[in-house]
Amino acid sequence: MAGRLAGRRALVTGAGQGIGRAVALAFAAEGADVVAASRTAAKMEDLPALNPAIAPVALDVTDGAAVARAVAAAGPLDVLVNAAGWVHNGTLMDCTAEDWARSWDQNVTSMFHTIRAALPAMLARGHGSIVNVASVASSITGVPNRAAYGTTKAAVIGLTKAVARDVIASGVRCNALCPGTTRSPSLEARILAEPDPEEARRRFVARQPMGRLGTVEEMAAAAVYLACDDSAFMTGGLLVVDGGQTL
Ligand SMILES: NC(=O)c1ccc[n+]([C@@H]2O[C@H](COP(=O)([O-])OP(=O)(O)OC[C@H]3O[C@@H](n4cnc5c(N)ncnc54)[C@H](O)[C@@H]3O)[C@@H](O)[C@H]2O)c1
């Protein structure tokens, strides 16, 4: 049976680890040709061996000119997944001007660059699906110590709706995936950086009504749904996958 993304070409940012990497693998398993983009090429070296439909490319998504070159080299895209992101851990008072600017650069301006680069070809071909990875820590809910992060992820939701509205009659869709706390290398690093990592791990799990964190594969499955025609009547939407964290 053909996969749900057979014949589709996708660019996935943040594919070096975590959710982006799982999305690249899930898309390739569904038949897509995938350009996997992340800052650090070494983290993606093994991807083509896992699935030859994945072509890694080193890319800093905050560099608009580099994004334009990478999107042009990738060829006309059917799917764009913006999964690259950065978490500043802290309240607004803990956040320096540099932390604030970096949060906007990595979480929002990165998507400004990738969408502006990919959208013209999608519009010209009359179809495309853009999936922006936001978070439940956003306009959906407030999470402790996520002031800059939550602000920028709320902006991702606004960006998603604005783009969706502007291209609504074109065949191009734009939706946001809003994960709850998901076990990923960066989450693990944040837990290990706490003074008492085991207590921190218990705290993360304790705010999950299901008693566990999400997995990157669960987020990738949701991204497949948003990318493929199963979600053809959905645009400007939020797909919350959080184990009931925000119930
Ligand atoms: N893990 C969670 O609990 C969680 C929850 C909600 C939302 N999210 C969002 O999901 C996305 C992925 O999160 P994760 O925890 O899997 O991430 P992660 O931090 O483990 O991996 C992110 C990847 O993006 C890459 N990246 C970061 N900045 C980049 C840049 N400027 N250019 C190119 N690549 C860059 C990193 O190198 C890394 O490979 C992020 O947008 C994050 O905000 C994660």
mmCIF file with all atom_site columns, N, CA, C and O in Angstrom, residues 61-62 67 82-86 100-116 132-134 148-160 163:
data_model
loop_
_atom_site.group_PDB
_atom_site.id
_atom_site.type_symbol
_atom_site.label_atom_id
_atom_site.label_alt_id
_atom_site.label_comp_id
_atom_site.label_asym_id
_atom_site.label_entity_id
_atom_site.label_seq_id
_atom_site.pdbx_PDB_ins_code
_atom_site.Cartn_x
_atom_site.Cartn_y
_atom_site.Cartn_z
_atom_site.occupancy
_atom_site.B_iso_or_equiv
_atom_site.pdbx_formal_charge
_atom_site.auth_seq_id
_atom_site.auth_comp_id
_atom_site.auth_asym_id
_atom_site.auth_atom_id
_atom_site.pdbx_PDB_model_num
ATOM 1   N N  . VAL A 1 61  ? 18.384 27.999 10.590 1.00 0.00 ? 61  VAL A N  1
ATOM 2   C CA . VAL A 1 61  ? 17.129 28.588 10.097 1.00 0.00 ? 61  VAL A CA 1
ATOM 3   C C  . VAL A 1 61  ? 16.941 30.051 10.498 1.00 0.00 ? 61  VAL A C  1
ATOM 4   O O  . VAL A 1 61  ? 15.990 30.694 10.078 1.00 0.00 ? 61  VAL A O  1
ATOM 5   N N  . THR A 1 62  ? 17.874 30.594 11.300 1.00 0.00 ? 62  THR A N  1
ATOM 6   C CA . THR A 1 62  ? 17.797 32.026 11.592 1.00 0.00 ? 62  THR A CA 1
ATOM 7   C C  . THR A 1 62  ? 18.507 32.851 10.514 1.00 0.00 ? 62  THR A C  1
ATOM 8   O O  . THR A 1 62  ? 18.440 34.081 10.542 1.00 0.00 ? 62  THR A O  1
ATOM 9   N N  . VAL A 1 67  ? 18.504 30.007 4.326  1.00 0.00 ? 67  VAL A N  1
ATOM 10  C CA . VAL A 1 67  ? 17.207 29.317 4.181  1.00 0.00 ? 67  VAL A CA 1
ATOM 11  C C  . VAL A 1 67  ? 16.732 29.401 2.730  1.00 0.00 ? 67  VAL A C  1
ATOM 12  O O  . VAL A 1 67  ? 16.300 28.407 2.139  1.00 0.00 ? 67  VAL A O  1
ATOM 13  N N  . ASN A 1 82  ? 8.189  23.124 10.362 1.00 0.00 ? 82  ASN A N  1
ATOM 14  C CA . ASN A 1 82  ? 9.071  23.981 11.150 1.00 0.00 ? 82  ASN A CA 1
ATOM 15  C C  . ASN A 1 82  ? 9.144  23.430 12.569 1.00 0.00 ? 82  ASN A C  1
ATOM 16  O O  . ASN A 1 82  ? 8.288  23.733 13.403 1.00 0.00 ? 82  ASN A O  1
ATOM 17  N N  . ALA A 1 83  ? 10.158 22.605 12.821 1.00 0.00 ? 83  ALA A N  1
ATOM 18  C CA . ALA A 1 83  ? 10.274 22.001 14.159 1.00 0.00 ? 83  ALA A CA 1
ATOM 19  C C  . ALA A 1 83  ? 11.444 22.555 14.963 1.00 0.00 ? 83  ALA A C  1
ATOM 20  O O  . ALA A 1 83  ? 11.532 22.305 16.159 1.00 0.00 ? 83  ALA A O  1
ATOM 21  N N  . ALA A 1 84  ? 12.365 23.302 14.313 1.00 0.00 ? 84  ALA A N  1
ATOM 22  C CA . ALA A 1 84  ? 13.496 23.854 15.065 1.00 0.00 ? 84  ALA A CA 1
ATOM 23  C C  . ALA A 1 84  ? 12.970 24.826 16.118 1.00 0.00 ? 84  ALA A C  1
ATOM 24  O O  . ALA A 1 84  ? 12.043 25.597 15.859 1.00 0.00 ? 84  ALA A O  1
ATOM 25  N N  . GLY A 1 85  ? 13.548 24.791 17.272 1.00 0.00 ? 85  GLY A N  1
ATOM 26  C CA . GLY A 1 85  ? 13.101 25.706 18.328 1.00 0.00 ? 85  GLY A CA 1
ATOM 27  C C  . GLY A 1 85  ? 14.085 25.708 19.478 1.00 0.00 ? 85  GLY A C  1
ATOM 28  O O  . GLY A 1 85  ? 15.010 24.902 19.528 1.00 0.00 ? 85  GLY A O  1
ATOM 29  N N  . TRP A 1 86  ? 13.864 26.646 20.393 1.00 0.00 ? 86  TRP A N  1
ATOM 30  C CA . TRP A 1 86  ? 14.753 26.777 21.551 1.00 0.00 ? 86  TRP A CA 1
ATOM 31  C C  . TRP A 1 86  ? 13.936 27.173 22.779 1.00 0.00 ? 86  TRP A C  1
ATOM 32  O O  . TRP A 1 86  ? 13.057 28.046 22.695 1.00 0.00 ? 86  TRP A O  1
ATOM 33  N N  . TRP A 1 100 ? 15.791 36.948 25.121 1.00 0.00 ? 100 TRP A N  1
ATOM 34  C CA . TRP A 1 100 ? 14.521 37.346 24.497 1.00 0.00 ? 100 TRP A CA 1
ATOM 35  C C  . TRP A 1 100 ? 14.681 37.371 22.964 1.00 0.00 ? 100 TRP A C  1
ATOM 36  O O  . TRP A 1 100 ? 13.871 36.802 22.232 1.00 0.00 ? 100 TRP A O  1
ATOM 37  N N  . ALA A 1 101 ? 15.777 38.012 22.508 1.00 0.00 ? 101 ALA A N  1
ATOM 38  C CA . ALA A 1 101 ? 16.007 38.121 21.059 1.00 0.00 ? 101 ALA A CA 1
ATOM 39  C C  . ALA A 1 101 ? 16.250 36.739 20.451 1.00 0.00 ? 101 ALA A C  1
ATOM 40  O O  . ALA A 1 101 ? 15.735 36.425 19.373 1.00 0.00 ? 101 ALA A O  1
ATOM 41  N N  . ARG A 1 102 ? 17.001 35.897 21.165 1.00 0.00 ? 102 ARG A N  1
ATOM 42  C CA . ARG A 1 102 ? 17.279 34.550 20.636 1.00 0.00 ? 102 ARG A CA 1
ATOM 43  C C  . ARG A 1 102 ? 15.985 33.730 20.540 1.00 0.00 ? 102 ARG A C  1
ATOM 44  O O  . ARG A 1 102 ? 15.791 32.974 19.583 1.00 0.00 ? 102 ARG A O  1
ATOM 45  N N  . SER A 1 103 ? 15.103 33.897 21.532 1.00 0.00 ? 103 SER A N  1
ATOM 46  C CA . SER A 1 103 ? 13.825 33.171 21.509 1.00 0.00 ? 103 SER A CA 1
ATOM 47  C C  . SER A 1 103 ? 13.032 33.543 20.260 1.00 0.00 ? 103 SER A C  1
ATOM 48  O O  . SER A 1 103 ? 12.482 32.675 19.576 1.00 0.00 ? 103 SER A O  1
ATOM 49  N N  . TRP A 1 104 ? 12.964 34.843 19.977 1.00 0.00 ? 104 TRP A N  1
ATOM 50  C CA . TRP A 1 104 ? 12.223 35.285 18.774 1.00 0.00 ? 104 TRP A CA 1
ATOM 51  C C  . TRP A 1 104 ? 12.892 34.798 17.504 1.00 0.00 ? 104 TRP A C  1
ATOM 52  O O  . TRP A 1 104 ? 12.233 34.321 16.576 1.00 0.00 ? 104 TRP A O  1
ATOM 53  N N  . ASP A 1 105 ? 14.224 34.899 17.459 1.00 0.00 ? 105 ASP A N  1
ATOM 54  C CA . ASP A 1 105 ? 14.972 34.482 16.256 1.00 0.00 ? 105 ASP A CA 1
ATOM 55  C C  . ASP A 1 105 ? 14.742 33.009 15.937 1.00 0.00 ? 105 ASP A C  1
ATOM 56  O O  . ASP A 1 105 ? 14.427 32.647 14.811 1.00 0.00 ? 105 ASP A O  1
ATOM 57  N N  . GLN A 1 106 ? 14.953 32.169 16.956 1.00 0.00 ? 106 GLN A N  1
ATOM 58  C CA . GLN A 1 106 ? 14.915 30.727 16.707 1.00 0.00 ? 106 GLN A CA 1
ATOM 59  C C  . GLN A 1 106 ? 13.499 30.190 16.583 1.00 0.00 ? 106 GLN A C  1
ATOM 60  O O  . GLN A 1 106 ? 13.256 29.240 15.846 1.00 0.00 ? 106 GLN A O  1
ATOM 61  N N  . ASN A 1 107 ? 12.560 30.794 17.313 1.00 0.00 ? 107 ASN A N  1
ATOM 62  C CA . ASN A 1 107 ? 11.214 30.216 17.356 1.00 0.00 ? 107 ASN A CA 1
ATOM 63  C C  . ASN A 1 107 ? 10.246 30.862 16.373 1.00 0.00 ? 107 ASN A C  1
ATOM 64  O O  . ASN A 1 107 ? 9.280  30.211 15.974 1.00 0.00 ? 107 ASN A O  1
ATOM 65  N N  . VAL A 1 108 ? 10.468 32.110 16.000 1.00 0.00 ? 108 VAL A N  1
ATOM 66  C CA . VAL A 1 108 ? 9.484  32.815 15.154 1.00 0.00 ? 108 VAL A CA 1
ATOM 67  C C  . VAL A 1 108 ? 10.105 33.299 13.844 1.00 0.00 ? 108 VAL A C  1
ATOM 68  O O  . VAL A 1 108 ? 9.612  32.964 12.755 1.00 0.00 ? 108 VAL A O  1
ATOM 69  N N  . THR A 1 109 ? 11.191 34.059 13.931 1.00 0.00 ? 109 THR A N  1
ATOM 70  C CA . THR A 1 109 ? 11.788 34.608 12.696 1.00 0.00 ? 109 THR A CA 1
ATOM 71  C C  . THR A 1 109 ? 12.262 33.475 11.787 1.00 0.00 ? 109 THR A C  1
ATOM 72  O O  . THR A 1 109 ? 12.206 33.590 10.559 1.00 0.00 ? 109 THR A O  1
ATOM 73  N N  . SER A 1 110 ? 12.685 32.367 12.375 1.00 0.00 ? 110 SER A N  1
ATOM 74  C CA . SER A 1 110 ? 13.050 31.177 11.585 1.00 0.00 ? 110 SER A CA 1
ATOM 75  C C  . SER A 1 110 ? 11.883 30.767 10.679 1.00 0.00 ? 110 SER A C  1
ATOM 76  O O  . SER A 1 110 ? 12.071 30.451 9.501  1.00 0.00 ? 110 SER A O  1
ATOM 77  N N  . MET A 1 111 ? 10.676 30.798 11.220 1.00 0.00 ? 111 MET A N  1
ATOM 78  C CA . MET A 1 111 ? 9.492  30.394 10.429 1.00 0.00 ? 111 MET A CA 1
ATOM 79  C C  . MET A 1 111 ? 9.130  31.461 9.393  1.00 0.00 ? 111 MET A C  1
ATOM 80  O O  . MET A 1 111 ? 8.640  31.137 8.309  1.00 0.00 ? 111 MET A O  1
ATOM 81  N N  . PHE A 1 112 ? 9.373  32.732 9.734  1.00 0.00 ? 112 PHE A N  1
ATOM 82  C CA . PHE A 1 112 ? 9.207  33.811 8.747  1.00 0.00 ? 112 PHE A CA 1
ATOM 83  C C  . PHE A 1 112 ? 10.080 33.500 7.531  1.00 0.00 ? 112 PHE A C  1
ATOM 84  O O  . PHE A 1 112 ? 9.620  33.555 6.385  1.00 0.00 ? 112 PHE A O  1
ATOM 85  N N  . HIS A 1 113 ? 11.338 33.109 7.783  1.00 0.00 ? 113 HIS A N  1
ATOM 86  C CA . HIS A 1 113 ? 12.255 32.817 6.671  1.00 0.00 ? 113 HIS A CA 1
ATOM 87  C C  . HIS A 1 113 ? 11.805 31.590 5.878  1.00 0.00 ? 113 HIS A C  1
ATOM 88  O O  . HIS A 1 113 ? 11.762 31.616 4.649  1.00 0.00 ? 113 HIS A O  1
ATOM 89  N N  . THR A 1 114 ? 11.504 30.491 6.565  1.00 0.00 ? 114 THR A N  1
ATOM 90  C CA . THR A 1 114 ? 11.214 29.240 5.830  1.00 0.00 ? 114 THR A CA 1
ATOM 91  C C  . THR A 1 114 ? 9.894  29.347 5.068  1.00 0.00 ? 114 THR A C  1
ATOM 92  O O  . THR A 1 114 ? 9.794  28.889 3.931  1.00 0.00 ? 114 THR A O  1
ATOM 93  N N  . ILE A 1 115 ? 8.885  29.965 5.682  1.00 0.00 ? 115 ILE A N  1
ATOM 94  C CA . ILE A 1 115 ? 7.588  30.051 4.997  1.00 0.00 ? 115 ILE A CA 1
ATOM 95  C C  . ILE A 1 115 ? 7.698  30.975 3.790  1.00 0.00 ? 115 ILE A C  1
ATOM 96  O O  . ILE A 1 115 ? 7.202  30.654 2.706  1.00 0.00 ? 115 ILE A O  1
ATOM 97  N N  . ARG A 1 116 ? 8.377  32.116 3.972  1.00 0.00 ? 116 ARG A N  1
ATOM 98  C CA . ARG A 1 116 ? 8.543  33.026 2.820  1.00 0.00 ? 116 ARG A CA 1
ATOM 99  C C  . ARG A 1 116 ? 9.316  32.356 1.682  1.00 0.00 ? 116 ARG A C  1
ATOM 100 O O  . ARG A 1 116 ? 9.048  32.606 0.505  1.00 0.00 ? 116 ARG A O  1
ATOM 101 N N  . ASN A 1 132 ? 3.619  24.090 11.570 1.00 0.00 ? 132 ASN A N  1
ATOM 102 C CA . ASN A 1 132 ? 4.462  24.836 12.501 1.00 0.00 ? 132 ASN A CA 1
ATOM 103 C C  . ASN A 1 132 ? 4.383  24.188 13.877 1.00 0.00 ? 132 ASN A C  1
ATOM 104 O O  . ASN A 1 132 ? 3.282  24.042 14.428 1.00 0.00 ? 132 ASN A O  1
ATOM 105 N N  . VAL A 1 133 ? 5.527  23.821 14.428 1.00 0.00 ? 133 VAL A N  1
ATOM 106 C CA . VAL A 1 133 ? 5.495  23.219 15.769 1.00 0.00 ? 133 VAL A CA 1
ATOM 107 C C  . VAL A 1 133 ? 5.482  24.355 16.790 1.00 0.00 ? 133 VAL A C  1
ATOM 108 O O  . VAL A 1 133 ? 6.463  25.091 16.945 1.00 0.00 ? 133 VAL A O  1
ATOM 109 N N  . ALA A 1 134 ? 4.335  24.510 17.440 1.00 0.00 ? 134 ALA A N  1
ATOM 110 C CA . ALA A 1 134 ? 4.180  25.507 18.508 1.00 0.00 ? 134 ALA A CA 1
ATOM 111 C C  . ALA A 1 134 ? 4.368  24.765 19.831 1.00 0.00 ? 134 ALA A C  1
ATOM 112 O O  . ALA A 1 134 ? 5.327  23.999 19.997 1.00 0.00 ? 134 ALA A O  1
ATOM 113 N N  . ALA A 1 148 ? 9.612  33.693 27.906 1.00 0.00 ? 148 ALA A N  1
ATOM 114 C CA . ALA A 1 148 ? 9.997  34.041 26.526 1.00 0.00 ? 148 ALA A CA 1
ATOM 115 C C  . ALA A 1 148 ? 9.506  32.964 25.567 1.00 0.00 ? 148 ALA A C  1
ATOM 116 O O  . ALA A 1 148 ? 8.997  33.254 24.479 1.00 0.00 ? 148 ALA A O  1
ATOM 117 N N  . TYR A 1 149 ? 9.656  31.731 25.993 1.00 0.00 ? 149 TYR A N  1
ATOM 118 C CA . TYR A 1 149 ? 9.250  30.604 25.143 1.00 0.00 ? 149 TYR A CA 1
ATOM 119 C C  . TYR A 1 149 ? 7.745  30.644 24.843 1.00 0.00 ? 149 TYR A C  1
ATOM 120 O O  . TYR A 1 149 ? 7.328  30.583 23.688 1.00 0.00 ? 149 TYR A O  1
ATOM 121 N N  . GLY A 1 150 ? 6.946  30.793 25.902 1.00 0.00 ? 150 GLY A N  1
ATOM 122 C CA . GLY A 1 150 ? 5.491  30.811 25.724 1.00 0.00 ? 150 GLY A CA 1
ATOM 123 C C  . GLY A 1 150 ? 5.032  31.991 24.871 1.00 0.00 ? 150 GLY A C  1
ATOM 124 O O  . GLY A 1 150 ? 4.092  31.874 24.069 1.00 0.00 ? 150 GLY A O  1
ATOM 125 N N  . THR A 1 151 ? 5.718  33.130 25.043 1.00 0.00 ? 151 THR A N  1
ATOM 126 C CA . THR A 1 151 ? 5.388  34.310 24.237 1.00 0.00 ? 151 THR A CA 1
ATOM 127 C C  . THR A 1 151 ? 5.632  34.021 22.761 1.00 0.00 ? 151 THR A C  1
ATOM 128 O O  . THR A 1 151 ? 4.781  34.306 21.896 1.00 0.00 ? 151 THR A O  1
ATOM 129 N N  . THR A 1 152 ? 6.784  33.426 22.464 1.00 0.00 ? 152 THR A N  1
ATOM 130 C CA . THR A 1 152 ? 7.114  33.170 21.049 1.00 0.00 ? 152 THR A CA 1
ATOM 131 C C  . THR A 1 152 ? 6.237  32.059 20.466 1.00 0.00 ? 152 THR A C  1
ATOM 132 O O  . THR A 1 152 ? 5.885  32.110 19.284 1.00 0.00 ? 152 THR A O  1
ATOM 133 N N  . LYS A 1 153 ? 5.871  31.080 21.276 1.00 0.00 ? 153 LYS A N  1
ATOM 134 C CA . LYS A 1 153 ? 5.025  29.999 20.747 1.00 0.00 ? 153 LYS A CA 1
ATOM 135 C C  . LYS A 1 153 ? 3.591  30.505 20.514 1.00 0.00 ? 153 LYS A C  1
ATOM 136 O O  . LYS A 1 153 ? 2.901  30.011 19.620 1.00 0.00 ? 153 LYS A O  1
ATOM 137 N N  . ALA A 1 154 ? 3.162  31.496 21.307 1.00 0.00 ? 154 ALA A N  1
ATOM 138 C CA . ALA A 1 154 ? 1.871  32.144 21.015 1.00 0.00 ? 154 ALA A CA 1
ATOM 139 C C  . ALA A 1 154 ? 1.966  32.862 19.672 1.00 0.00 ? 154 ALA A C  1
ATOM 140 O O  . ALA A 1 154 ? 1.014  32.862 18.873 1.00 0.00 ? 154 ALA A O  1
ATOM 141 N N  . ALA A 1 155 ? 3.133  33.476 19.407 1.00 0.00 ? 155 ALA A N  1
ATOM 142 C CA . ALA A 1 155 ? 3.329  34.145 18.113 1.00 0.00 ? 155 ALA A CA 1
ATOM 143 C C  . ALA A 1 155 ? 3.290  33.136 16.971 1.00 0.00 ? 155 ALA A C  1
ATOM 144 O O  . ALA A 1 155 ? 2.788  33.443 15.883 1.00 0.00 ? 155 ALA A O  1
ATOM 145 N N  . VAL A 1 156 ? 3.809  31.938 17.208 1.00 0.00 ? 156 VAL A N  1
ATOM 146 C CA . VAL A 1 156 ? 3.757  30.897 16.159 1.00 0.00 ? 156 VAL A CA 1
ATOM 147 C C  . VAL A 1 156 ? 2.306  30.565 15.824 1.00 0.00 ? 156 VAL A C  1
ATOM 148 O O  . VAL A 1 156 ? 1.952  30.372 14.651 1.00 0.00 ? 156 VAL A O  1
ATOM 149 N N  . ILE A 1 157 ? 1.455  30.540 16.838 1.00 0.00 ? 157 ILE A N  1
ATOM 150 C CA . ILE A 1 157 ? 0.030  30.272 16.591 1.00 0.00 ? 157 ILE A CA 1
ATOM 151 C C  . ILE A 1 157 ? -0.576 31.422 15.781 1.00 0.00 ? 157 ILE A C  1
ATOM 152 O O  . ILE A 1 157 ? -1.318 31.199 14.813 1.00 0.00 ? 157 ILE A O  1
ATOM 153 N N  . GLY A 1 158 ? -0.230 32.667 16.121 1.00 0.00 ? 158 GLY A N  1
ATOM 154 C CA . GLY A 1 158 ? -0.713 33.825 15.359 1.00 0.00 ? 158 GLY A CA 1
ATOM 155 C C  . GLY A 1 158 ? -0.219 33.784 13.919 1.00 0.00 ? 158 GLY A C  1
ATOM 156 O O  . GLY A 1 158 ? -0.984 34.031 12.975 1.00 0.00 ? 158 GLY A O  1
ATOM 157 N N  . LEU A 1 159 ? 1.047  33.454 13.750 1.00 0.00 ? 159 LEU A N  1
ATOM 158 C CA . LEU A 1 159 ? 1.633  33.349 12.405 1.00 0.00 ? 159 LEU A CA 1
ATOM 159 C C  . LEU A 1 159 ? 0.909  32.275 11.586 1.00 0.00 ? 159 LEU A C  1
ATOM 160 O O  . LEU A 1 159 ? 0.582  32.478 10.400 1.00 0.00 ? 159 LEU A O  1
ATOM 161 N N  . THR A 1 160 ? 0.643  31.158 12.234 1.00 0.00 ? 160 THR A N  1
ATOM 162 C CA . THR A 1 160 ? -0.035 30.040 11.556 1.00 0.00 ? 160 THR A CA 1
ATOM 163 C C  . THR A 1 160 ? -1.399 30.482 11.028 1.00 0.00 ? 160 THR A C  1
ATOM 164 O O  . THR A 1 160 ? -1.759 30.222 9.875  1.00 0.00 ? 160 THR A O  1
ATOM 165 N N  . VAL A 1 163 ? -1.041 33.154 8.113  1.00 0.00 ? 163 VAL A N  1
ATOM 166 C CA . VAL A 1 163 ? -0.656 32.551 6.819  1.00 0.00 ? 163 VAL A CA 1
ATOM 167 C C  . VAL A 1 163 ? -1.835 31.748 6.260  1.00 0.00 ? 163 VAL A C  1
ATOM 168 O O  . VAL A 1 163 ? -2.179 31.860 5.080  1.00 0.00 ? 163 VAL A O  1
#
